[in-house]
Structure formats: C-alpha cells, structure tokens
Short mmCIF file of C-alpha atoms and ligand atoms in Angstrom, two decimals:
data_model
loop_
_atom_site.label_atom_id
_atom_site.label_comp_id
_atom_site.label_asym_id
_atom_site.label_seq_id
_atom_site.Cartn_x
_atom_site.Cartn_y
_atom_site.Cartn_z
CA UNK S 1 79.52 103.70 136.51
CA UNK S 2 81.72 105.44 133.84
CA UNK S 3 79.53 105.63 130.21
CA UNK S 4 82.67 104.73 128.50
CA UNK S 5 81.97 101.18 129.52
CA UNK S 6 80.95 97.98 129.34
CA UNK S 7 79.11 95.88 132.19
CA UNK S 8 79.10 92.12 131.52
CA UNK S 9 77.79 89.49 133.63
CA UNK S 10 78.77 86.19 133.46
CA UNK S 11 75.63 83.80 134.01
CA UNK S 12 78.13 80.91 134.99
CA UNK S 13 78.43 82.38 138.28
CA UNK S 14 76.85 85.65 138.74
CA UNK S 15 79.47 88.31 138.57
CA UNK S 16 79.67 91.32 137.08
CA UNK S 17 82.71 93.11 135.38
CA UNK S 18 83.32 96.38 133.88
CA UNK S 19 84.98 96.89 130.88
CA UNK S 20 86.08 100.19 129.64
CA UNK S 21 85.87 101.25 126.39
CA UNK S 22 87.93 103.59 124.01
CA UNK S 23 88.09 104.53 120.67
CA UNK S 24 85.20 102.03 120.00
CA UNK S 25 86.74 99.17 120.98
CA UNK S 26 87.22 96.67 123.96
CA UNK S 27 90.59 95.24 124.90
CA UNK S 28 90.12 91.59 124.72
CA UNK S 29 92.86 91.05 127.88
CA UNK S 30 90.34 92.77 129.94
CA UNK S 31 88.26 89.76 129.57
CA UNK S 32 90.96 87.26 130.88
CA UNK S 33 89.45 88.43 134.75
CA UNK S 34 86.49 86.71 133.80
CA UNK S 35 86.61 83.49 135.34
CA UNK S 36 84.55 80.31 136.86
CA UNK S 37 87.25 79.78 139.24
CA UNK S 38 90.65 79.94 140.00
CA UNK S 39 91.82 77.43 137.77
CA UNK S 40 89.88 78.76 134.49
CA UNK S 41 92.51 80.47 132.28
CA UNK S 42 89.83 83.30 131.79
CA UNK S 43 87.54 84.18 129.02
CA UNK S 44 88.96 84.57 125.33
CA UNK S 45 87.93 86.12 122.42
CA UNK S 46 87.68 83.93 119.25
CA UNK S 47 87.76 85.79 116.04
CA UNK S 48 88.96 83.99 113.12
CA UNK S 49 90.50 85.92 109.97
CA UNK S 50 90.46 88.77 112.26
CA UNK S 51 87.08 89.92 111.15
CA UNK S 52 86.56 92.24 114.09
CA UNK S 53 89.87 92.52 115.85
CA UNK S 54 91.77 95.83 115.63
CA UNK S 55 95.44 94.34 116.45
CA UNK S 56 97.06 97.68 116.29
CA UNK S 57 97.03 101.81 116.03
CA UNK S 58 97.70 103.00 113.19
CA UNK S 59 97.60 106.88 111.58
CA UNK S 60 98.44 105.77 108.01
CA UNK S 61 95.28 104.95 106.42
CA UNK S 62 92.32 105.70 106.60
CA UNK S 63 89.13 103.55 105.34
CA UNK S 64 85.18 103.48 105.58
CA UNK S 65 84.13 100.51 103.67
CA UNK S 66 80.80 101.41 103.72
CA UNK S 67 81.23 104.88 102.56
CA UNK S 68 83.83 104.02 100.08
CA UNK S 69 86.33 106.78 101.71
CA UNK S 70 90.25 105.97 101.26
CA UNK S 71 92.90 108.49 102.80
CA UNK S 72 96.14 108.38 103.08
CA UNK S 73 96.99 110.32 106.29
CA UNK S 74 93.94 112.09 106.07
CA UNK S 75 94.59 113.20 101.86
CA UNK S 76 91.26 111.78 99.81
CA UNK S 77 92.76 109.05 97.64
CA UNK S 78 91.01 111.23 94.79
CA UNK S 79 93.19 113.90 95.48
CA UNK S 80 96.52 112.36 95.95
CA UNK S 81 96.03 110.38 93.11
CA UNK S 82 94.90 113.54 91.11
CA UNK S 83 98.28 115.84 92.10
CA UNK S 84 100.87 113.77 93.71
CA UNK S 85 103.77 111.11 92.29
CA UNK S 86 104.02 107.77 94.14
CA UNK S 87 107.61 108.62 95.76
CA UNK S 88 105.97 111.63 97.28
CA UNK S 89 103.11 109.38 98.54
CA UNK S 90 105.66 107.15 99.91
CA UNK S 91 107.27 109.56 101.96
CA UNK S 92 104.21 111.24 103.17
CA UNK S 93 102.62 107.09 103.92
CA UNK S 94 106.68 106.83 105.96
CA UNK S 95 106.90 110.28 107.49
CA UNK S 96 102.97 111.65 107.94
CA UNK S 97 103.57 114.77 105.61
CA UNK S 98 103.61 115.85 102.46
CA UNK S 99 107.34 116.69 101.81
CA UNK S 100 108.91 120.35 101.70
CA UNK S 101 110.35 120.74 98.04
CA UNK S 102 113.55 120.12 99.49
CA UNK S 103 112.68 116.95 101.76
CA UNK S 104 111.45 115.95 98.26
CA UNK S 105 114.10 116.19 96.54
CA UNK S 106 116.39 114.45 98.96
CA UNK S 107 114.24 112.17 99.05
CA UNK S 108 113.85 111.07 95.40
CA UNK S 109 117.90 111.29 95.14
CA UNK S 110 118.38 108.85 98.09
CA UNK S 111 115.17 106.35 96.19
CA UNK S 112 117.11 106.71 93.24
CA UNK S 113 120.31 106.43 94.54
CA UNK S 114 119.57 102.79 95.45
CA UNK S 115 117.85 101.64 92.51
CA UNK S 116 120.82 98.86 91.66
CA UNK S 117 120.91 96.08 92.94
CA UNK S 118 124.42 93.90 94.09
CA UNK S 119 125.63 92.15 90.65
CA UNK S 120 125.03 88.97 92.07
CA UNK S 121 121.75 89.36 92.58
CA UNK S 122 121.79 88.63 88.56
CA UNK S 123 122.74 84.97 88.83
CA UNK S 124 119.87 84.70 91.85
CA UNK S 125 117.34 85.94 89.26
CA UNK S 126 119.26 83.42 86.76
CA UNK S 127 118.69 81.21 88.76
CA UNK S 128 115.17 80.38 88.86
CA UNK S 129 113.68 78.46 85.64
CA UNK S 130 113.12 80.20 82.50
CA UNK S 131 109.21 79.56 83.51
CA UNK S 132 109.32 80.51 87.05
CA UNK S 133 106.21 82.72 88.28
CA UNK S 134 108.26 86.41 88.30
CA UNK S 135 106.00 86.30 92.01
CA UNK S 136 107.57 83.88 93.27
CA UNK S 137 111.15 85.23 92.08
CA UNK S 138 110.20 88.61 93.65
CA UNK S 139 109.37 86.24 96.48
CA UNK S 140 112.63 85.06 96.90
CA UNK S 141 115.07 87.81 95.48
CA UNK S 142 113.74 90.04 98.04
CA UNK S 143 114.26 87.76 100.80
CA UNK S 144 117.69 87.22 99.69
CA UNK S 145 118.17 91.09 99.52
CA UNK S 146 118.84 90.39 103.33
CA UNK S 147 122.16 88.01 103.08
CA UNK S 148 123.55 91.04 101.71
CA UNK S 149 122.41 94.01 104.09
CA UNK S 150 123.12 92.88 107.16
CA UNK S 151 122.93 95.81 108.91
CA UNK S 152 119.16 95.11 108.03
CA UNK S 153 118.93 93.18 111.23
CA UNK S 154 119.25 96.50 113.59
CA UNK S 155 115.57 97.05 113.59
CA UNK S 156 116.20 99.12 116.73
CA UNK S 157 118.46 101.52 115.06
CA UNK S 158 116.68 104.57 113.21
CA UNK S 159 119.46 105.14 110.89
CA UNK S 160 119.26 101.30 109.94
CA UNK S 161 114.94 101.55 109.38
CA UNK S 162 116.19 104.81 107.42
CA UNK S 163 118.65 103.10 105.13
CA UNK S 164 116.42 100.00 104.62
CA UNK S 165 113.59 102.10 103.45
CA UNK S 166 114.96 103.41 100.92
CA UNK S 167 116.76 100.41 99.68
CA UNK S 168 113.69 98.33 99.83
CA UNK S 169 111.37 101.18 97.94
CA UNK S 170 114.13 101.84 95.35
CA UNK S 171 114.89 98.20 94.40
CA UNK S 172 111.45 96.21 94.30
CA UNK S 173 111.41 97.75 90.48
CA UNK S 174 114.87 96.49 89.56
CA UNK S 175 113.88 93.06 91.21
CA UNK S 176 110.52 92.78 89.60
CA UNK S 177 112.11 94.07 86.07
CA UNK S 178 114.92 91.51 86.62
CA UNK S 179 112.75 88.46 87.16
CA UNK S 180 110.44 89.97 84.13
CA UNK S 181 113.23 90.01 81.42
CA UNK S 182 114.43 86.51 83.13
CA UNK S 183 111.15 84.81 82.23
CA UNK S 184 111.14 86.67 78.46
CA UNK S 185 115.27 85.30 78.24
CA UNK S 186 116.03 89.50 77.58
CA UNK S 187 119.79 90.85 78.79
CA UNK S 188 119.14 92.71 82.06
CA UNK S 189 118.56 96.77 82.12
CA UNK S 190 120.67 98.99 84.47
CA UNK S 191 118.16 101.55 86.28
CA UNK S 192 118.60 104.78 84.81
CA UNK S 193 119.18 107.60 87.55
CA UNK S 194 118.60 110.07 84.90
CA UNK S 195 114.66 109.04 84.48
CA UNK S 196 111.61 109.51 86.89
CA UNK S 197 110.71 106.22 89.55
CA UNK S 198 108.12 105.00 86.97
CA UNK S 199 110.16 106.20 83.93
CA UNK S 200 113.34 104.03 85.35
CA UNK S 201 110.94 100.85 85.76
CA UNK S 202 109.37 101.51 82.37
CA UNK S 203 113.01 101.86 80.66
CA UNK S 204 114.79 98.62 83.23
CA UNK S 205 111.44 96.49 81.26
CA UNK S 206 111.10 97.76 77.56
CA UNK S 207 114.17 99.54 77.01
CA UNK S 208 116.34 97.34 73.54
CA UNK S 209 119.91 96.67 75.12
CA UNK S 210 121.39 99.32 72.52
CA UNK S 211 118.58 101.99 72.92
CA UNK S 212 120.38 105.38 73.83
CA UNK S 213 117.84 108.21 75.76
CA UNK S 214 114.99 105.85 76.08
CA UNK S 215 112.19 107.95 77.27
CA UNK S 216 108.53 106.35 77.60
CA UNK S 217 105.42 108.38 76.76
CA UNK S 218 104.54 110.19 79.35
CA UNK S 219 100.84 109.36 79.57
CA UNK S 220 102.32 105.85 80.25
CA UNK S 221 104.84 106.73 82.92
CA UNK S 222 102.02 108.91 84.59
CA UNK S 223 98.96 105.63 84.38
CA UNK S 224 101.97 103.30 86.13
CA UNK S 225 102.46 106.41 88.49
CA UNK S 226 98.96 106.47 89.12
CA UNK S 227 98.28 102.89 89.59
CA UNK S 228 101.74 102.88 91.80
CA UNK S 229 99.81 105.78 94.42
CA UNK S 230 96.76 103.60 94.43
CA UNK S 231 98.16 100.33 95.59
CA UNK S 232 100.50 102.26 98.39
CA UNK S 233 98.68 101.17 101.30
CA UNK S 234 95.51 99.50 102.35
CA UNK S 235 95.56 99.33 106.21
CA UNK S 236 95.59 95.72 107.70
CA UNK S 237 94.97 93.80 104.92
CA UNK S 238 96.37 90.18 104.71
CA UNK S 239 99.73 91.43 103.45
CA UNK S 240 100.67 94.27 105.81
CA UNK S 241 99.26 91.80 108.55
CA UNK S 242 102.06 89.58 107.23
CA UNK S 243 104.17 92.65 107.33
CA UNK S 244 103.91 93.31 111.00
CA UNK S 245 103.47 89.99 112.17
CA UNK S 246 106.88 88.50 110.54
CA UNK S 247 108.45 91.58 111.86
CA UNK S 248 106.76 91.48 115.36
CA UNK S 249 109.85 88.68 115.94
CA UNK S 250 111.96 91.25 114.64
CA UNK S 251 114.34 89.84 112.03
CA UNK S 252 115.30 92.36 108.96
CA UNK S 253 112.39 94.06 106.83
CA UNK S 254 113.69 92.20 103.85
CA UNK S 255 112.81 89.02 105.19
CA UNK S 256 109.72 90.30 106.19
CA UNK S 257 108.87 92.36 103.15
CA UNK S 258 109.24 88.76 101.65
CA UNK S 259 106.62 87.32 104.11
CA UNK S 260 104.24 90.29 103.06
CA UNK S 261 105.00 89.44 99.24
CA UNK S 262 104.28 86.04 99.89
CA UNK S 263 100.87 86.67 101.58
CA UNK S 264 100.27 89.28 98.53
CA UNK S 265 100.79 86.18 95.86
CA UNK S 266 97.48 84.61 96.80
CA UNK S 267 94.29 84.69 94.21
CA UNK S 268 92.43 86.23 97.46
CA UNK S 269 94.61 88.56 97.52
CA UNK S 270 96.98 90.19 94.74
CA UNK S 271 96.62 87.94 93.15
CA UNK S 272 92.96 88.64 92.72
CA UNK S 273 93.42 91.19 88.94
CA UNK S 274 95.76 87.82 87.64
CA UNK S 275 92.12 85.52 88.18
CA UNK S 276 90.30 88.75 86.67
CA UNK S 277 91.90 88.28 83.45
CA UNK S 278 91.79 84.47 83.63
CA UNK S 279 87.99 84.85 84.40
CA UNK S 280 87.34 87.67 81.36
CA UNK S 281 89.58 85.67 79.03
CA UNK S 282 87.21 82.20 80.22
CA UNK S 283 84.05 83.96 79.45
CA UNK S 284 85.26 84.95 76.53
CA UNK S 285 82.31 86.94 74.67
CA UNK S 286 79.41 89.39 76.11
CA UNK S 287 77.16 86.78 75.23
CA UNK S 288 78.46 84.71 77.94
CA UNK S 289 77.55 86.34 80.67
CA UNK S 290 74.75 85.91 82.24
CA UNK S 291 75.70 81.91 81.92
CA UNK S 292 78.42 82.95 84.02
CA UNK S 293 76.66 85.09 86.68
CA UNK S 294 74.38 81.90 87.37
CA UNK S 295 77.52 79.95 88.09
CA UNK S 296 78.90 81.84 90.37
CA UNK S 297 75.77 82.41 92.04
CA UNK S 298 75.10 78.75 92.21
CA UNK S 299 78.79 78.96 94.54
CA UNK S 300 80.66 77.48 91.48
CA UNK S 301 83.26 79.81 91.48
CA UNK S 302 83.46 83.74 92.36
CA UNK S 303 83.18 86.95 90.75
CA UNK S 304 87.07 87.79 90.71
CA UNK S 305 87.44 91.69 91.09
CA UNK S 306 84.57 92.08 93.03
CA UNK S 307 83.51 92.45 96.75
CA UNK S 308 86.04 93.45 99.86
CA UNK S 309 86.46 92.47 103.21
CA UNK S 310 86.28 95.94 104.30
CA UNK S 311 84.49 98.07 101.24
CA UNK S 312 80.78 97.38 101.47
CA UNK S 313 80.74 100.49 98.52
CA UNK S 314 82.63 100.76 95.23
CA UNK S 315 86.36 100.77 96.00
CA UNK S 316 87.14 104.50 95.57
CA UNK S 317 91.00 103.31 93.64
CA UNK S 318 88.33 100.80 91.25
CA UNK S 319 86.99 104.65 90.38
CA UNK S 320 90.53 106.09 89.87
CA UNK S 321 91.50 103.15 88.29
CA UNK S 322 88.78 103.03 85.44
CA UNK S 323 89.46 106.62 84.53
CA UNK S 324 93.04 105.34 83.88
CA UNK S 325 91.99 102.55 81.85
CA UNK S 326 90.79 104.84 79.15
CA UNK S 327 93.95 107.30 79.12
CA UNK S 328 95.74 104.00 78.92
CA UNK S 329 93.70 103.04 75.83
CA UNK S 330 93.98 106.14 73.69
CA UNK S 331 97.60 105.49 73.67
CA UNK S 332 98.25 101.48 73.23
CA UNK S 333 94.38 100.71 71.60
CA UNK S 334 91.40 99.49 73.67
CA UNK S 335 91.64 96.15 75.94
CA UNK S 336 88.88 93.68 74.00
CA UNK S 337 88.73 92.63 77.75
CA UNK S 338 87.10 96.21 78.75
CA UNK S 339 84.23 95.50 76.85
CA UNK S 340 83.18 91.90 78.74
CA UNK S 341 84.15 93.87 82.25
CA UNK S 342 81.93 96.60 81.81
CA UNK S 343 78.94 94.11 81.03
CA UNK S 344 79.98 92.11 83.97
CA UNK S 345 80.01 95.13 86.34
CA UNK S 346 76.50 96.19 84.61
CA UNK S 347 74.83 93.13 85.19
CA UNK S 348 76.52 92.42 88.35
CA UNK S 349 75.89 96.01 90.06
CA UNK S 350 72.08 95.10 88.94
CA UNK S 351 71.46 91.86 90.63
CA UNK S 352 70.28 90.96 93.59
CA UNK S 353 72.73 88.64 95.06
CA UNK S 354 75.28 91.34 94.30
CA UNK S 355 73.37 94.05 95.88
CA UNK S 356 72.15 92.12 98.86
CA UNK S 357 76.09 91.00 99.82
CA UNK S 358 77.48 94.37 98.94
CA UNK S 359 79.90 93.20 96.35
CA UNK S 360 80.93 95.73 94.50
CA UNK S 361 84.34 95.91 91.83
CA UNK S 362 87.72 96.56 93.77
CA UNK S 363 91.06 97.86 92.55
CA UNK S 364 91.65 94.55 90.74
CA UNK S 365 88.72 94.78 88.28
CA UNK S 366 90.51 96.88 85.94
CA UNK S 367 94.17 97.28 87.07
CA UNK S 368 94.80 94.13 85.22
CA UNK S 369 93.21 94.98 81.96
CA UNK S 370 95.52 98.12 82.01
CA UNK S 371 98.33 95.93 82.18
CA UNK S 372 97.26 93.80 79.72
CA UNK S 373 96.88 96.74 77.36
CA UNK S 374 100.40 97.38 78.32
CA UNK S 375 101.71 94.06 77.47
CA UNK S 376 102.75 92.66 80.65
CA UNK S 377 101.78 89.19 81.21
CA UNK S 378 99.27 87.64 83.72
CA UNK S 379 102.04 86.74 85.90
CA UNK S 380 103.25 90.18 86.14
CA UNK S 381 99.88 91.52 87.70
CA UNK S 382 100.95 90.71 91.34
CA UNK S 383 104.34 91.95 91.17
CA UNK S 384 102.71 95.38 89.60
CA UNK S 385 100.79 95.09 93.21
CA UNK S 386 104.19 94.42 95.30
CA UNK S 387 106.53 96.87 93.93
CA UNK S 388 103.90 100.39 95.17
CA UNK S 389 102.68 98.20 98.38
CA UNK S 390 106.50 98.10 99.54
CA UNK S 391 106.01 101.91 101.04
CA UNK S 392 102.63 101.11 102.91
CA UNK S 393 104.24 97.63 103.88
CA UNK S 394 107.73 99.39 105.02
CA UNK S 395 105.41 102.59 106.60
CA UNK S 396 103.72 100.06 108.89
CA UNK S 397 106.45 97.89 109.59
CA UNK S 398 107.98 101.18 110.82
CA UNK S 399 105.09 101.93 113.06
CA UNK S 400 104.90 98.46 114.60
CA UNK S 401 108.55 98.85 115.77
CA UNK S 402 108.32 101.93 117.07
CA UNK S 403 104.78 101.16 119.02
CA UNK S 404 105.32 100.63 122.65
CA UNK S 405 102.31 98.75 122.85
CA UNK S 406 103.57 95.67 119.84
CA UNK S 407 105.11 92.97 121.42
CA UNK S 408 105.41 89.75 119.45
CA UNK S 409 102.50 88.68 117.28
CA UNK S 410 101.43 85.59 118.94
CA UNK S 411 97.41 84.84 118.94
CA UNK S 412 95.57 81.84 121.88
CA UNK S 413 93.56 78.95 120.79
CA UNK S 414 91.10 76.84 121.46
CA UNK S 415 92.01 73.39 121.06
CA UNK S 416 89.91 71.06 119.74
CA UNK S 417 92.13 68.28 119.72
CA UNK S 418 93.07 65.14 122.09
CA UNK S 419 94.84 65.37 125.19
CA UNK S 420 97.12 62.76 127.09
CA UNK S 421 97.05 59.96 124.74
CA UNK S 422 98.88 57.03 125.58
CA UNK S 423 101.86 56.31 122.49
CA UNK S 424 101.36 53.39 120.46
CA UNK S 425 104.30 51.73 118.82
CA UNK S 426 104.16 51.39 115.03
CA UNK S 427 103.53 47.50 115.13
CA UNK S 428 100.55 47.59 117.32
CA UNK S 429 98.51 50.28 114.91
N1 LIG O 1 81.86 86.58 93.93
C1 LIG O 1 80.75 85.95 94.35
N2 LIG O 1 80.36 85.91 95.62
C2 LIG O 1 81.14 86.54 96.52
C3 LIG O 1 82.30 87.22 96.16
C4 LIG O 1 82.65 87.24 94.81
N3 LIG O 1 83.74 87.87 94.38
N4 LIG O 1 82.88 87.76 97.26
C5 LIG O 1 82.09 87.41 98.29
N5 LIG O 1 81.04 86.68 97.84
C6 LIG O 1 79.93 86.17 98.64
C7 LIG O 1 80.33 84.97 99.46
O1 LIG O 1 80.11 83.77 98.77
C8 LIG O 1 79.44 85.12 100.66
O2 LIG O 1 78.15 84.72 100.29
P1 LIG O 1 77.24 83.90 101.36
O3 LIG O 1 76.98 84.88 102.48
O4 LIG O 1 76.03 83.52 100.59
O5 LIG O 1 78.08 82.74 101.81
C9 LIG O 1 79.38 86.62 100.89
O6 LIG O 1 79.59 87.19 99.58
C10 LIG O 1 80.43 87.15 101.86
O7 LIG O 1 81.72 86.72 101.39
P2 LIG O 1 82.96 86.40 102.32
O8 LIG O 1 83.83 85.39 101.64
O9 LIG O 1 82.49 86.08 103.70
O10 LIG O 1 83.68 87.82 102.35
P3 LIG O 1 85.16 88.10 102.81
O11 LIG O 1 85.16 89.44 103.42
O12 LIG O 1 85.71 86.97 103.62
O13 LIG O 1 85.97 88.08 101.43
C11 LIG O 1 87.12 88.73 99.50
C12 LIG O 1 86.48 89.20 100.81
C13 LIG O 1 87.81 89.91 98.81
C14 LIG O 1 88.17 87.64 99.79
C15 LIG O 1 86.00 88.14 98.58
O14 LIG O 1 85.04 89.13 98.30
C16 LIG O 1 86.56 87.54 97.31
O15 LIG O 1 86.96 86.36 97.31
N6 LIG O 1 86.59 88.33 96.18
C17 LIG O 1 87.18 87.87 94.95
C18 LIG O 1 88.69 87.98 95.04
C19 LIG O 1 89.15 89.42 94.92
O16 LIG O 1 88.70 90.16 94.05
N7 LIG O 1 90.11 89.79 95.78
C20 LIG O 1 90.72 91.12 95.75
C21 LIG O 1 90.41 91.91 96.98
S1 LIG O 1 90.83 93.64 96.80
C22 LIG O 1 92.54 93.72 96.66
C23 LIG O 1 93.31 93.00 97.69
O17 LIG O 1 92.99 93.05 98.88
O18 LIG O 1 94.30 92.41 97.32
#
C-alpha cells in the first residue's frame, strides 16, 4: 500500500478504496467509485464557499494565512512592494519573471499605448446618472469594453490573450477616472502617455481641463503605486474565482473581468475599506469604542477591516499599507480617521474574542483612510481595488485557459428539494 494514500472504508457495505494523494490534497472524482450499488451516483464532496477545495493549480501567488507570508511568484510582498512599480508586478504576476530592462520597457509602451479608450465609450460613462456608484459604472463600462474588441472572443489565440491584456491593464484607469469625473459633473481627461501608470491616473482624475505639464507629487504617485502592487493578486479569492469561473465558458476577458468586478463590489469583499470608513465615520470619537466592540461582539454587526478567510495572522499588505498611510499624511495632513483605527486595532488585537477567532486587520483597514486623505470618495474605494486586481485577475484568467486540466466550471448538488410533483392549475391552489 503506497504511503501517498488514503484507505477509506465505507461502513455501508464494507469496502475498502484507496485514494492517492498529491500535493496534499485528494481529488474529490476519486470518490465517485464509492458506491452502495450500481445505481448510487457515487460519493460527493460537499464544501460550501469552497472552504477546503483547491479548484485549480496555480504558480502566481503564494499565501500562508497563518504565517502571514504573501509572494508573488515566490518575491516577499515586502520586497516587491519595497523596489518594484505595479506595471512591472503585472508583468512578472502575467509572465512569471521579473522583466529584462528591455521586456520592461516594451512592456510599459504597449500599457501605455492603450490607455484611451474608444470616444464613445464617453457617452456610455454619460450615460449612467449623475449619482451612479462609479462601481457599478466600472461594472458596466468594462463589460461593454467587449462590443468593441471583438477579437476579444479568440480566447484560444495567444496573440488575442496578448492584445487583451494589455488593453484591459491599460484602460481600467481611464474607465475608473471616467466614471469618477462623471459622478463630480468634471470634462473628461485624456491619459497622458508622457506620465508614469499612476502619474497618468493621478493627472486623467485631478488634472483642471486647462492645466499644461501637470505633474503630481511624487510621494503621491509612488503611495497609489504602492497600494496598486499590493492589491495585484490574492490567489482564489471570491473575485478571481469569478474570474476563472465566467471564463471557464470561455466568452471574452472583458466580460469576464466584469464578472470579477462585480464579485469585487461586495462589502465582503472590496468593498470591505468602503464599510471601514462608514464604520470609523459611525463611531465617530475614541470614546466610542469599546461601546462598539461589545456590539459587534454581541453579533450586531462586524469589525469591517478585520479577519480573512485565509490570513489567520496580520495581513502582511495591512503592514505595507500602514507604513504608507503615514508618507501619505506628511504630504495631504493626517486622516482624523487614523486616530479611531489605531484604537480600534489596539483594543481589538487585545481581546479575547479577537484573539481566540484570529481576526486580525486586512488590507482594507487602512487603504481606505489613505484614500480618504487623498480626497477620493467612499465610492471610489472599490474601484481603487479593481483597477491593480485587473493584472492578478487577467494573470489567472490566462492560466485557466491555458490549463489542460480546466474544463468548464460547473459544481454537483445535493438537492434538498421535491421531486415528481403532480402540476396544479392556478384555480385549484
Ligand atoms: N468582526 C467580527 N467578527 C468576525 C469578523 C469581523 N470582521 N470576521 C469574522 N468574525 C467572526 C465570525 O462571526 C465567526 O465567529 P463565530 O465562530 O463565533 O460564529 C468567526 O469570526 C469566523 O468568521 P467567518 O465568517 O466564518 O469567517 P470567513 O472566513 O467566512 O469570513 C471575512 C472572512 C473576510 C468575510 C470576514 O472575516 C469578514 O466579514 N470580515 C469583515 C469584512 C472584510 O474586512 N472583508 C475584507 C476581506 S480582505 C480583502 C478582500 O478579500 O477583499
């Protein structure tokens, strides 16, 4: 009997099966031969919210929740965050390397070669209502980005996937700018091929319609840099799961970079740093607090910003991020907010239910009081989250497709409802 496995017996009848494992894991198809007879389907495995499932490879990122470990194809998070820009994380999320200084710069001239967007994308983002969530503009703009690439739809083709990349990286900024200056009733910015990726995004938002040689500060364009690397990619989390399952059915990546935007939009999700401010703005004063701890450990409400499917340790970005915060402040003044969110994490990191459930701050707890100190609104938050995920999104959308072993994303059942009623016309209910 190989070590590398698994011997189950099944107490219905008796039998014994082995079941090999690798890399740590069992496939759950090997436990369809289980069976009471030949008329049982086979045994399933039931896992709701995927809570213990691995449904693919993957050699993008790496995590250990309970170390608090984050690498992007094997680089520290510390250290890419530290030295690199967030198109070179992008292409070394797509490709697996860091980029030659030449592969680099072809690479940033083809990004910023696609930065505009078709003219009528303009009366799209015009539009929506003056009040419209800029999320669920994103939402829609990007899905729309596919009536006009068509050539989106050859997911088979590598030149296509190649071409697509770099349209979808270069134009979530122009798109997310767009539907920002839409809800704030400002003229629409160009993007500016002259300017960095985070300079161009800075200049397509705050830039005055007659402004010649706008430049931001550059400890600015280097904190939305930074904040851009740390949100590239999170493995399978609810959004790339999106991500791959929309494009398991293979339509174009702009559809399904909508899906993923879509999934992003939730408060569980990217949602998460727009319900941090809501929740530090609520509480309102230090003194507040501990009223508020004993709410939400009475289940009224959670601590938004805090705990992680998958980090059972402080989120190693939260780290990065909080470092950020302060650079941040030197420039545009200190966040009131920072001063109830460092309490909170005090007395939170202190107590018991906390401790005992391993809830610890995540890369929401303070992203969104840097971009408050930046001016953007709430609203904003989640598309700040969209525009850097588009590389991890489009880096594993790329790996599905090219995985022999993806087929279309479709999980079993167990149903729990009737079977074979008889129909009942309306008049005799
Ligand atoms: N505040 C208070 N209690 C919490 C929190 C929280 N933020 N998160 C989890 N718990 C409790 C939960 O009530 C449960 O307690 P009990 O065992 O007594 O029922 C226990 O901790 C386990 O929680 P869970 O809901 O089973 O954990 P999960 O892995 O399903 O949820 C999560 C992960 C991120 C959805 C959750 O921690 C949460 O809702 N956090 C607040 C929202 C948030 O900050 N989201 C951003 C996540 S990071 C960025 C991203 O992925 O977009």
């Amino acid at each position: 009997m190989p070590n590398d496995s698994l011997t189950v017996t099944d107490n219905r009848t008796g039998k014994q099966y082995e079941v090999p494992i690798s890399d740590g894991t069992v496939r759950a198809i090997d436990f369809r031969q289980i069976r009471v007879d030949d008329d049982d389907f086979g045994l399933m495995t039931y896992d709701p919210a995927f809570t213990n499932t691995a449904s693919c490879r993957s050699a993008i990122t790496f995590i250990d929740g309970d170390k608090g470990i984050l690498e992007y194809r094997g680089y520290p998070i510390e250290q890419v965050a530290e030295h690199s820009t967030y198109l070179e994380t992008a292409y070394l999320l797509l490709f697996g390397e860091l980029p030659t200084a030449t592969q680099l710069s072809e690479w940033v001239h083809n990004i910023t070669y696609h930065t505009m967007v078709h003219e009528n994308t303009k009366k799209f983002v015009d539009g929506f209502n003056y009040d419209s969530h800029p999320m669920g503009m994103l939402v829609g703009t990007v899905a729309a980005l596919s009536t006009y690439y068509k050539d989106g739809k050859d997911v088979d083709d590598p030149a296509s996937r190649e071409l697509q990349t770099w349209r979808l990286i270069a134009k979530m900024p122009t798109i997310a700018a767009y539907a920002y200056r839409r809800t704030r009733g400002l003229p629409i910015i160009y993007p500016d091929n002259d300017l960095s990726f985070p300079a161009n995004f800075c200049s397509m938002l705050w830039r005055q319609v007659a402004e010649k040689d706008y430049k931001p500060d550059p400890v600015l364009e280097r904190a939305i840099d930074v904040l851009f690397i740390l949100h590239a990619d999170h493995e399978q989390n609810c959004s790339t799961n999106a991500m791959r399952a929309v494009g398991s059915s293979r339509p174009d990546p702009f559809s399904a970079t909508a899906a993923a935007c879509a999934a992003l939009y939730g408060p569980l999700h990217g949602g998460a740093n727009e319900e941090v401010l809501r929740m530090l703005d609520h509480i309102g004063d230090i003194k507040n607090i501990p009223d508020f701890i004993k709410r939400v450990k009475a289940g009224e409400g959670r601590l938004m910003g805090f705990g992680h499917r998958v980090y059972k340790n402080y989120d190693p970005r939260a780290k990065i991020i909080k470092r950020t915060a302060y650079e941040v402040f030197d420039l545009v003044g200190r966040n009131p907010m920072l001063d109830i969110a460092l309490e909170l994490e005090k007395i939170a990191l202190e107590d018991e239910y906390f401790i005992s459930r391993k809830l610890y701050p995540n890369v929401d707890f303070y992203s969104g009081i840097i971009y408050q100190a930046l001016g953007f609104p709430v609203e904003m938050f989640p598309v700040l989250f969209a525009i850097p995920r588009t590389a991890g999104w489009v880096a594993q959308w790329r790996e599905m497709i090219t995985d022999s072993e993806q087929k279309i994303a479709r999980p079993r059942q167990i149903y729990s409802g009737n079977r074979g009623r008889e129909y009942v016309p309306v008049s005799e209910r």
